[in-house]
PDB file of C-alpha atoms in Angstrom:
ATOM      1  CA  UNK A   1     180.151  -5.410 105.421  1.00  0.00           C
ATOM      2  CA  UNK A   2     183.959  -4.987 104.348  1.00  0.00           C
ATOM      3  CA  UNK A   3     186.060  -8.065 104.676  1.00  0.00           C
ATOM      4  CA  UNK A   4     188.141  -8.703 107.493  1.00  0.00           C
ATOM      5  CA  UNK A   5     191.113  -8.640 107.684  1.00  0.00           C
ATOM      6  CA  UNK A   6     191.019  -5.440 105.370  1.00  0.00           C
ATOM      7  CA  UNK A   7     193.021  -5.793 102.198  1.00  0.00           C
ATOM      8  CA  UNK A   8     196.249  -3.692 101.605  1.00  0.00           C
ATOM      9  CA  UNK A   9     194.940  -2.433  98.211  1.00  0.00           C
ATOM     10  CA  UNK A  10     192.768  -3.328  95.268  1.00  0.00           C
ATOM     11  CA  UNK A  11     193.970  -7.062  94.636  1.00  0.00           C
ATOM     12  CA  UNK A  12     195.784  -7.664  91.565  1.00  0.00           C
ATOM     13  CA  UNK A  13     196.710 -11.462  92.410  1.00  0.00           C
ATOM     14  CA  UNK A  14     195.618 -14.469  93.828  1.00  0.00           C
ATOM     15  CA  UNK A  15     198.697 -16.257  95.899  1.00  0.00           C
ATOM     16  CA  UNK A  16     198.502 -20.067  96.203  1.00  0.00           C
ATOM     17  CA  UNK A  17     201.085 -22.096  98.256  1.00  0.00           C
ATOM     18  CA  UNK A  18     201.854 -25.551  97.264  1.00  0.00           C
ATOM     19  CA  UNK A  19     200.341 -28.250  98.907  1.00  0.00           C
ATOM     20  CA  UNK A  20     203.303 -30.490  99.029  1.00  0.00           C
ATOM     21  CA  UNK A  21     206.130 -28.308  98.043  1.00  0.00           C
ATOM     22  CA  UNK A  22     208.178 -25.390  98.335  1.00  0.00           C
ATOM     23  CA  UNK A  23     206.103 -22.852  95.773  1.00  0.00           C
ATOM     24  CA  UNK A  24     203.696 -19.868  95.959  1.00  0.00           C
ATOM     25  CA  UNK A  25     201.967 -19.567  92.538  1.00  0.00           C
ATOM     26  CA  UNK A  26     200.668 -16.028  91.495  1.00  0.00           C
ATOM     27  CA  UNK A  27     197.848 -15.800  89.658  1.00  0.00           C
ATOM     28  CA  UNK A  28     196.556 -12.331  87.832  1.00  0.00           C
ATOM     29  CA  UNK A  29     193.280 -11.530  88.349  1.00  0.00           C
ATOM     30  CA  UNK A  30     190.101 -12.205  87.375  1.00  0.00           C
ATOM     31  CA  UNK A  31     190.266 -15.745  88.001  1.00  0.00           C
ATOM     32  CA  UNK A  32     188.620 -17.938  85.304  1.00  0.00           C
ATOM     33  CA  UNK A  33     188.583 -21.803  84.550  1.00  0.00           C
ATOM     34  CA  UNK A  34     191.372 -21.395  82.137  1.00  0.00           C
ATOM     35  CA  UNK A  35     193.771 -19.387  84.576  1.00  0.00           C
ATOM     36  CA  UNK A  36     197.180 -20.500  84.927  1.00  0.00           C
ATOM     37  CA  UNK A  37     200.020 -18.858  87.087  1.00  0.00           C
ATOM     38  CA  UNK A  38     201.379 -15.622  85.747  1.00  0.00           C
ATOM     39  CA  UNK A  39     204.819 -16.854  87.833  1.00  0.00           C
ATOM     40  CA  UNK A  40     206.066 -18.658  90.418  1.00  0.00           C
ATOM     41  CA  UNK A  41     208.054 -18.275  93.427  1.00  0.00           C
ATOM     42  CA  UNK A  42     210.421 -21.043  94.557  1.00  0.00           C
ATOM     43  CA  UNK A  43     211.699 -21.204  98.390  1.00  0.00           C
ATOM     44  CA  UNK A  44     214.915 -22.914  99.176  1.00  0.00           C
ATOM     45  CA  UNK A  45     212.675 -24.751 102.194  1.00  0.00           C
ATOM     46  CA  UNK A  46     209.627 -26.746 102.378  1.00  0.00           C
ATOM     47  CA  UNK A  47     206.160 -24.975 103.282  1.00  0.00           C
ATOM     48  CA  UNK A  48     204.402 -28.126 103.073  1.00  0.00           C
ATOM     49  CA  UNK A  49     200.564 -27.581 103.814  1.00  0.00           C
ATOM     50  CA  UNK A  50     200.882 -24.094 105.378  1.00  0.00           C
ATOM     51  CA  UNK A  51     198.655 -21.274 105.333  1.00  0.00           C
ATOM     52  CA  UNK A  52     199.117 -17.779 103.493  1.00  0.00           C
ATOM     53  CA  UNK A  53     198.547 -14.612 105.293  1.00  0.00           C
ATOM     54  CA  UNK A  54     198.329 -11.157 103.442  1.00  0.00           C
ATOM     55  CA  UNK A  55     197.944  -8.131 105.872  1.00  0.00           C
ATOM     56  CA  UNK A  56     196.895  -4.703 105.590  1.00  0.00           C
ATOM     57  CA  UNK A  57     200.331  -3.114 105.064  1.00  0.00           C
ATOM     58  CA  UNK A  58     200.946  -5.457 101.780  1.00  0.00           C
ATOM     59  CA  UNK A  59     202.877  -8.129 103.462  1.00  0.00           C
ATOM     60  CA  UNK A  60     202.821 -11.846 102.790  1.00  0.00           C
ATOM     61  CA  UNK A  61     203.253 -14.191 105.521  1.00  0.00           C
ATOM     62  CA  UNK A  62     204.554 -17.697 104.511  1.00  0.00           C
ATOM     63  CA  UNK A  63     204.937 -20.478 107.377  1.00  0.00           C
ATOM     64  CA  UNK A  64     208.066 -22.374 106.461  1.00  0.00           C
ATOM     65  CA  UNK A  65     208.016 -25.959 108.229  1.00  0.00           C
ATOM     66  CA  UNK A  66     211.694 -26.728 106.889  1.00  0.00           C
ATOM     67  CA  UNK A  67     213.330 -23.682 108.665  1.00  0.00           C
ATOM     68  CA  UNK A  68     210.782 -23.175 111.878  1.00  0.00           C
ATOM     69  CA  UNK A  69     209.864 -19.767 110.687  1.00  0.00           C
ATOM     70  CA  UNK A  70     207.448 -17.368 109.179  1.00  0.00           C
ATOM     71  CA  UNK A  71     209.076 -15.427 106.023  1.00  0.00           C
ATOM     72  CA  UNK A  72     207.575 -12.158 105.437  1.00  0.00           C
ATOM     73  CA  UNK A  73     207.487 -10.738 101.844  1.00  0.00           C
ATOM     74  CA  UNK A  74     206.488  -7.288 100.694  1.00  0.00           C
ATOM     75  CA  UNK A  75     203.604  -7.190  97.806  1.00  0.00           C
ATOM     76  CA  UNK A  76     203.163  -7.505  95.177  1.00  0.00           C
ATOM     77  CA  UNK A  77     205.370 -10.866  94.877  1.00  0.00           C
ATOM     78  CA  UNK A  78     207.712 -11.043  92.073  1.00  0.00           C
ATOM     79  CA  UNK A  79     209.693 -14.203  90.776  1.00  0.00           C
ATOM     80  CA  UNK A  80     212.712 -12.713  92.156  1.00  0.00           C
ATOM     81  CA  UNK A  81     211.482 -12.095  95.701  1.00  0.00           C
ATOM     82  CA  UNK A  82     213.238 -12.636  98.808  1.00  0.00           C
ATOM     83  CA  UNK A  83     211.737 -12.300 102.487  1.00  0.00           C
ATOM     84  CA  UNK A  84     212.429  -8.542 103.915  1.00  0.00           C
ATOM     85  CA  UNK A  85     212.531 -10.585 107.263  1.00  0.00           C
ATOM     86  CA  UNK A  86     211.358 -13.833 109.003  1.00  0.00           C
ATOM     87  CA  UNK A  87     209.873 -14.578 112.310  1.00  0.00           C
ATOM     88  CA  UNK A  88     211.286 -17.464 114.391  1.00  0.00           C
ATOM     89  CA  UNK A  89     208.849 -19.744 115.754  1.00  0.00           C
ATOM     90  CA  UNK A  90     209.213 -21.554 119.243  1.00  0.00           C
ATOM     91  CA  UNK A  91     208.002 -24.785 117.461  1.00  0.00           C
ATOM     92  CA  UNK A  92     208.779 -26.701 114.271  1.00  0.00           C
ATOM     93  CA  UNK A  93     205.399 -26.889 112.593  1.00  0.00           C
ATOM     94  CA  UNK A  94     203.978 -23.502 111.572  1.00  0.00           C
ATOM     95  CA  UNK A  95     201.135 -23.696 109.910  1.00  0.00           C
ATOM     96  CA  UNK A  96     199.034 -20.249 110.151  1.00  0.00           C
ATOM     97  CA  UNK A  97     199.166 -16.549 110.694  1.00  0.00           C
ATOM     98  CA  UNK A  98     197.029 -13.967 111.749  1.00  0.00           C
ATOM     99  CA  UNK A  99     197.303 -10.249 112.656  1.00  0.00           C
ATOM    100  CA  UNK A 100     195.352  -7.887 114.747  1.00  0.00           C
ATOM    101  CA  UNK A 101     194.507  -4.013 114.186  1.00  0.00           C
ATOM    102  CA  UNK A 102     197.412  -3.301 116.559  1.00  0.00           C
ATOM    103  CA  UNK A 103     199.956  -5.153 114.333  1.00  0.00           C
ATOM    104  CA  UNK A 104     200.547  -7.963 116.685  1.00  0.00           C
ATOM    105  CA  UNK A 105     200.971 -11.091 114.780  1.00  0.00           C
ATOM    106  CA  UNK A 106     199.890 -14.785 115.901  1.00  0.00           C
ATOM    107  CA  UNK A 107     201.258 -17.816 114.494  1.00  0.00           C
ATOM    108  CA  UNK A 108     199.523 -21.316 114.913  1.00  0.00           C
ATOM    109  CA  UNK A 109     201.907 -24.382 115.247  1.00  0.00           C
ATOM    110  CA  UNK A 110     200.716 -27.863 114.614  1.00  0.00           C
ATOM    111  CA  UNK A 111     203.609 -29.574 116.577  1.00  0.00           C
ATOM    112  CA  UNK A 112     202.750 -32.170 119.328  1.00  0.00           C
ATOM    113  CA  UNK A 113     200.279 -30.431 121.776  1.00  0.00           C
ATOM    114  CA  UNK A 114     199.437 -27.237 119.882  1.00  0.00           C
ATOM    115  CA  UNK A 115     201.075 -23.759 120.154  1.00  0.00           C
ATOM    116  CA  UNK A 116     200.120 -20.263 119.488  1.00  0.00           C
ATOM    117  CA  UNK A 117     203.225 -17.777 119.178  1.00  0.00           C
ATOM    118  CA  UNK A 118     202.220 -14.233 119.817  1.00  0.00           C
ATOM    119  CA  UNK A 119     204.549 -11.463 118.526  1.00  0.00           C
ATOM    120  CA  UNK A 120     203.478  -8.305 120.558  1.00  0.00           C
ATOM    121  CA  UNK A 121     203.922  -4.455 118.858  1.00  0.00           C
ATOM    122  CA  UNK A 122     204.382  -3.659 115.266  1.00  0.00           C
ATOM    123  CA  UNK A 123     206.405  -6.375 113.665  1.00  0.00           C
ATOM    124  CA  UNK A 124     209.009  -4.796 111.042  1.00  0.00           C
ATOM    125  CA  UNK A 125     211.970  -7.071 111.428  1.00  0.00           C
ATOM    126  CA  UNK A 126     213.198 -10.508 112.446  1.00  0.00           C
ATOM    127  CA  UNK A 127     212.295 -11.583 116.215  1.00  0.00           C
ATOM    128  CA  UNK A 128     211.219 -14.335 118.228  1.00  0.00           C
ATOM    129  CA  UNK A 129     207.891 -14.709 119.767  1.00  0.00           C
ATOM    130  CA  UNK A 130     206.827 -12.321 122.854  1.00  0.00           C
ATOM    131  CA  UNK A 131     205.041 -15.324 124.238  1.00  0.00           C
ATOM    132  CA  UNK A 132     203.594 -18.518 123.559  1.00  0.00           C
ATOM    133  CA  UNK A 133     200.238 -20.200 124.314  1.00  0.00           C
ATOM    134  CA  UNK A 134     200.247 -23.693 124.735  1.00  0.00           C
ATOM    135  CA  UNK A 135     197.572 -26.398 125.554  1.00  0.00           C
ATOM    136  CA  UNK A 136     196.641 -24.365 128.817  1.00  0.00           C
ATOM    137  CA  UNK A 137     193.440 -26.147 130.471  1.00  0.00           C
ATOM    138  CA  UNK A 138     192.146 -26.974 127.162  1.00  0.00           C
ATOM    139  CA  UNK A 139     192.420 -30.985 127.438  1.00  0.00           C
ATOM    140  CA  UNK A 140     192.788 -33.601 125.170  1.00  0.00           C
ATOM    141  CA  UNK A 141     190.172 -32.048 122.430  1.00  0.00           C
ATOM    142  CA  UNK A 142     191.752 -28.466 122.417  1.00  0.00           C
ATOM    143  CA  UNK A 143     194.612 -26.504 120.381  1.00  0.00           C
ATOM    144  CA  UNK A 144     196.019 -29.747 119.278  1.00  0.00           C
ATOM    145  CA  UNK A 145     197.040 -28.630 115.792  1.00  0.00           C
ATOM    146  CA  UNK A 146     196.080 -25.324 115.138  1.00  0.00           C
ATOM    147  CA  UNK A 147     195.939 -25.404 111.458  1.00  0.00           C
ATOM    148  CA  UNK A 148     193.658 -22.200 111.073  1.00  0.00           C
ATOM    149  CA  UNK A 149     193.861 -18.932 113.395  1.00  0.00           C
ATOM    150  CA  UNK A 150     192.244 -15.756 112.956  1.00  0.00           C
ATOM    151  CA  UNK A 151     191.438 -12.369 114.853  1.00  0.00           C
ATOM    152  CA  UNK A 152     188.139 -11.231 114.762  1.00  0.00           C
ATOM    153  CA  UNK A 153     187.394  -7.317 114.780  1.00  0.00           C
ATOM    154  CA  UNK A 154     186.902  -6.935 118.313  1.00  0.00           C
ATOM    155  CA  UNK A 155     190.294  -8.546 118.914  1.00  0.00           C
ATOM    156  CA  UNK A 156     189.343 -12.052 119.978  1.00  0.00           C
ATOM    157  CA  UNK A 157     191.788 -14.806 118.890  1.00  0.00           C
ATOM    158  CA  UNK A 158     190.162 -18.006 117.299  1.00  0.00           C
ATOM    159  CA  UNK A 159     192.223 -21.234 116.670  1.00  0.00           C
ATOM    160  CA  UNK A 160     190.745 -24.547 114.881  1.00  0.00           C
ATOM    161  CA  UNK A 161     192.274 -27.949 115.076  1.00  0.00           C
ATOM    162  CA  UNK A 162     190.885 -31.134 113.945  1.00  0.00           C
ATOM    163  CA  UNK A 163     188.398 -31.839 116.977  1.00  0.00           C
ATOM    164  CA  UNK A 164     187.476 -28.051 118.093  1.00  0.00           C
ATOM    165  CA  UNK A 165     187.366 -24.537 117.762  1.00  0.00           C
ATOM    166  CA  UNK A 166     189.045 -22.290 120.711  1.00  0.00           C
ATOM    167  CA  UNK A 167     188.234 -18.450 121.292  1.00  0.00           C
ATOM    168  CA  UNK A 168     190.976 -16.486 123.637  1.00  0.00           C
ATOM    169  CA  UNK A 169     190.336 -12.997 124.683  1.00  0.00           C
ATOM    170  CA  UNK A 170     192.902 -10.280 125.024  1.00  0.00           C
ATOM    171  CA  UNK A 171     195.689  -9.868 126.539  1.00  0.00           C
ATOM    172  CA  UNK A 172     197.339 -12.925 125.255  1.00  0.00           C
ATOM    173  CA  UNK A 173     200.061 -14.196 127.318  1.00  0.00           C
ATOM    174  CA  UNK A 174     201.782 -17.570 127.832  1.00  0.00           C
ATOM    175  CA  UNK A 175     199.197 -18.161 130.497  1.00  0.00           C
ATOM    176  CA  UNK A 176     196.379 -17.643 128.242  1.00  0.00           C
ATOM    177  CA  UNK A 177     193.321 -20.337 128.255  1.00  0.00           C
ATOM    178  CA  UNK A 178     190.365 -20.391 126.005  1.00  0.00           C
ATOM    179  CA  UNK A 179     187.367 -18.373 126.969  1.00  0.00           C
ATOM    180  CA  UNK A 180     185.117 -20.844 124.945  1.00  0.00           C
ATOM    181  CA  UNK A 181     185.589 -24.033 123.120  1.00  0.00           C
ATOM    182  CA  UNK A 182     183.299 -25.467 120.693  1.00  0.00           C
ATOM    183  CA  UNK A 183     183.328 -29.094 119.089  1.00  0.00           C
ATOM    184  CA  UNK A 184     181.499 -28.686 115.696  1.00  0.00           C
ATOM    185  CA  UNK A 185     179.837 -31.235 113.895  1.00  0.00           C
ATOM    186  CA  UNK A 186     182.635 -31.819 111.192  1.00  0.00           C
ATOM    187  CA  UNK A 187     186.483 -32.074 111.808  1.00  0.00           C
ATOM    188  CA  UNK A 188     188.240 -28.717 111.134  1.00  0.00           C
ATOM    189  CA  UNK A 189     190.862 -27.316 109.206  1.00  0.00           C
ATOM    190  CA  UNK A 190     191.361 -23.569 108.354  1.00  0.00           C
ATOM    191  CA  UNK A 191     189.301 -20.709 109.864  1.00  0.00           C
ATOM    192  CA  UNK A 192     188.515 -17.115 108.834  1.00  0.00           C
ATOM    193  CA  UNK A 193     186.567 -14.571 110.630  1.00  0.00           C
ATOM    194  CA  UNK A 194     184.675 -11.779 108.631  1.00  0.00           C
ATOM    195  CA  UNK A 195     183.818  -7.766 109.407  1.00  0.00           C
ATOM    196  CA  UNK A 196     180.858  -8.929 111.764  1.00  0.00           C
ATOM    197  CA  UNK A 197     182.769 -11.182 113.972  1.00  0.00           C
ATOM    198  CA  UNK A 198     181.468 -14.578 112.084  1.00  0.00           C
ATOM    199  CA  UNK A 199     183.535 -17.617 112.260  1.00  0.00           C
ATOM    200  CA  UNK A 200     183.780 -19.649 109.067  1.00  0.00           C
ATOM    201  CA  UNK A 201     185.435 -23.054 109.971  1.00  0.00           C
ATOM    202  CA  UNK A 202     186.485 -25.333 106.736  1.00  0.00           C
ATOM    203  CA  UNK A 203     186.474 -28.850 107.842  1.00  0.00           C
ATOM    204  CA  UNK A 204     188.621 -32.227 106.817  1.00  0.00           C
ATOM    205  CA  UNK A 205     186.055 -34.810 107.395  1.00  0.00           C
ATOM    206  CA  UNK A 206     186.316 -35.627 103.645  1.00  0.00           C
ATOM    207  CA  UNK A 207     182.446 -33.967 102.769  1.00  0.00           C
ATOM    208  CA  UNK A 208     183.654 -30.630 102.100  1.00  0.00           C
ATOM    209  CA  UNK A 209     181.258 -28.476 104.499  1.00  0.00           C
ATOM    210  CA  UNK A 210     181.706 -24.959 105.913  1.00  0.00           C
ATOM    211  CA  UNK A 211     180.500 -24.304 109.106  1.00  0.00           C
ATOM    212  CA  UNK A 212     179.603 -20.704 110.059  1.00  0.00           C
ATOM    213  CA  UNK A 213     179.441 -19.590 113.585  1.00  0.00           C
ATOM    214  CA  UNK A 214     177.949 -16.182 114.559  1.00  0.00           C
ATOM    215  CA  UNK A 215     178.244 -14.061 117.766  1.00  0.00           C
ATOM    216  CA  UNK A 216     177.950 -14.331 120.779  1.00  0.00           C
ATOM    217  CA  UNK A 217     180.841 -17.221 120.620  1.00  0.00           C
ATOM    218  CA  UNK A 218     180.317 -19.331 123.844  1.00  0.00           C
ATOM    219  CA  UNK A 219     181.067 -23.106 124.535  1.00  0.00           C
ATOM    220  CA  UNK A 220     177.571 -24.038 123.846  1.00  0.00           C
ATOM    221  CA  UNK A 221     177.435 -22.557 120.295  1.00  0.00           C
ATOM    222  CA  UNK A 222     176.267 -24.349 117.366  1.00  0.00           C
ATOM    223  CA  UNK A 223     176.976 -23.408 113.769  1.00  0.00           C
ATOM    224  CA  UNK A 224     174.293 -21.057 112.637  1.00  0.00           C
ATOM    225  CA  UNK A 225     174.509 -22.714 108.922  1.00  0.00           C
ATOM    226  CA  UNK A 226     176.438 -24.757 107.234  1.00  0.00           C
ATOM    227  CA  UNK A 227     177.219 -24.976 103.359  1.00  0.00           C
ATOM    228  CA  UNK A 228     178.216 -27.979 101.289  1.00  0.00           C
ATOM    229  CA  UNK A 229     181.419 -26.627  99.215  1.00  0.00           C
ATOM    230  CA  UNK A 230     183.222 -29.775  97.888  1.00  0.00           C
ATOM    231  CA  UNK A 231     183.090 -33.597  98.432  1.00  0.00           C
ATOM    232  CA  UNK A 232     186.677 -33.589  99.894  1.00  0.00           C
ATOM    233  CA  UNK A 233     188.812 -31.856 102.522  1.00  0.00           C
ATOM    234  CA  UNK A 234     188.571 -27.799 102.805  1.00  0.00           C
ATOM    235  CA  UNK A 235     191.988 -26.312 102.873  1.00  0.00           C
ATOM    236  CA  UNK A 236     192.881 -22.728 102.766  1.00  0.00           C
ATOM    237  CA  UNK A 237     190.373 -19.806 102.932  1.00  0.00           C
ATOM    238  CA  UNK A 238     190.676 -16.332 102.276  1.00  0.00           C
ATOM    239  CA  UNK A 239     188.287 -13.215 101.830  1.00  0.00           C
ATOM    240  CA  UNK A 240     188.843 -11.036  98.749  1.00  0.00           C
ATOM    241  CA  UNK A 241     188.675  -7.126  98.594  1.00  0.00           C
ATOM    242  CA  UNK A 242     184.627  -7.433  97.973  1.00  0.00           C
ATOM    243  CA  UNK A 243     183.944  -9.991 100.692  1.00  0.00           C
ATOM    244  CA  UNK A 244     183.593 -12.867  98.658  1.00  0.00           C
ATOM    245  CA  UNK A 245     185.244 -16.150 100.256  1.00  0.00           C
ATOM    246  CA  UNK A 246     187.542 -18.251  98.227  1.00  0.00           C
ATOM    247  CA  UNK A 247     188.415 -21.781  99.237  1.00  0.00           C
ATOM    248  CA  UNK A 248     190.845 -24.649  98.299  1.00  0.00           C
ATOM    249  CA  UNK A 249     189.823 -28.084  98.505  1.00  0.00           C
ATOM    250  CA  UNK A 250     192.294 -31.081  98.736  1.00  0.00           C
ATOM    251  CA  UNK A 251     192.026 -31.871  95.008  1.00  0.00           C
ATOM    252  CA  UNK A 252     193.281 -28.319  94.187  1.00  0.00           C
ATOM    253  CA  UNK A 253     190.026 -27.156  93.025  1.00  0.00           C
ATOM    254  CA  UNK A 254     189.415 -23.513  93.866  1.00  0.00           C
ATOM    255  CA  UNK A 255     185.989 -22.558  95.124  1.00  0.00           C
ATOM    256  CA  UNK A 256     184.181 -19.204  95.524  1.00  0.00           C
ATOM    257  CA  UNK A 257     181.246 -18.212  97.567  1.00  0.00           C
ATOM    258  CA  UNK A 258     179.771 -14.593  96.953  1.00  0.00           C
ATOM    259  CA  UNK A 259     179.257 -11.920  99.440  1.00  0.00           C
ATOM    260  CA  UNK A 260     176.946 -11.774 101.229  1.00  0.00           C
ATOM    261  CA  UNK A 261     177.300 -14.951 102.569  1.00  0.00           C
ATOM    262  CA  UNK A 262     174.004 -16.420 104.062  1.00  0.00           C
ATOM    263  CA  UNK A 263     172.190 -19.755 104.827  1.00  0.00           C
ATOM    264  CA  UNK A 264     171.317 -19.906 100.970  1.00  0.00           C
ATOM    265  CA  UNK A 265     174.579 -19.150  99.563  1.00  0.00           C
ATOM    266  CA  UNK A 266     176.322 -22.005  97.619  1.00  0.00           C
ATOM    267  CA  UNK A 267     179.824 -22.459  96.271  1.00  0.00           C
ATOM    268  CA  UNK A 268     180.690 -22.132  92.552  1.00  0.00           C
ATOM    269  CA  UNK A 269     183.870 -24.190  91.579  1.00  0.00           C
ATOM    270  CA  UNK A 270     186.161 -21.317  89.895  1.00  0.00           C
ATOM    271  CA  UNK A 271     189.452 -23.372  88.840  1.00  0.00           C
ATOM    272  CA  UNK A 272     190.232 -26.859  89.181  1.00  0.00           C
ATOM    273  CA  UNK A 273     193.877 -28.654  88.878  1.00  0.00           C
ATOM    274  CA  UNK A 274     195.876 -26.595  91.078  1.00  0.00           C
ATOM    275  CA  UNK A 275     198.378 -27.994  93.762  1.00  0.00           C
ATOM    276  CA  UNK A 276     197.143 -25.652  96.280  1.00  0.00           C
ATOM    277  CA  UNK A 277     196.986 -25.348 100.036  1.00  0.00           C
ATOM    278  CA  UNK A 278     197.205 -21.934 101.314  1.00  0.00           C
ATOM    279  CA  UNK A 279     195.478 -18.807  99.508  1.00  0.00           C
ATOM    280  CA  UNK A 280     195.785 -15.060  99.892  1.00  0.00           C
ATOM    281  CA  UNK A 281     195.044 -11.855  97.863  1.00  0.00           C
ATOM    282  CA  UNK A 282     197.165  -8.721  97.235  1.00  0.00           C
ATOM    283  CA  UNK A 283     198.554  -6.500  94.793  1.00  0.00           C
TER     284      UNK A 283
END
């Protein structure tokens, strides 16, 4: 089963945003225990604890909390790269980005109350959101701080925060409310969705568990299985072009779970000592 979302090309780099800073480091593939950044791009504003997203059109989306925007770069990234354009966000803490097959872009914002900005249509230049989904009918446990968002192959949108995973069904408007809300066994951080629609939810409980949910996803869903990845928080996650899942933990270690991912899968530590948070693959 191909990864979701599809990559723009055969990846040549792993891109890693800094946990507390303003840099994105580019690592040449393959990654080994002795890998070091091939180069680092420094931004003029902070990108503290934000996810990275590379889309099928070879663009890297970088949420920038200091400027309340998402900078969009053409890949491959270079040491002298500057944004092709920026998306203005409705709230001051953009954290995560997703894109659907139609080119609509979604930005999760962790400001108080929780928001998802919707950018309808092909996003090719600077613009403000078409609509913003807020805490509509979710209650205190939903969409509090959407650290991770992802779009499934069928177009459903998933958002994770510290206490819940919410599912939204298209069309997406300011009045959108969850079609399902699940409270997993572990507190949540980032999430990703694979080509079968399975939802992979990393946790911030300090026990490094990865919860995997299968379809159909309903408010009564429980994790089909969990994988013990690390002994600490799990931060950014991304699939490579082969469907392997890569995860960054709180200590800067990078883990890899080989495709196909099943209940018997295990995580292998590939690299340590980074200052990473968000992760993405691209040329």
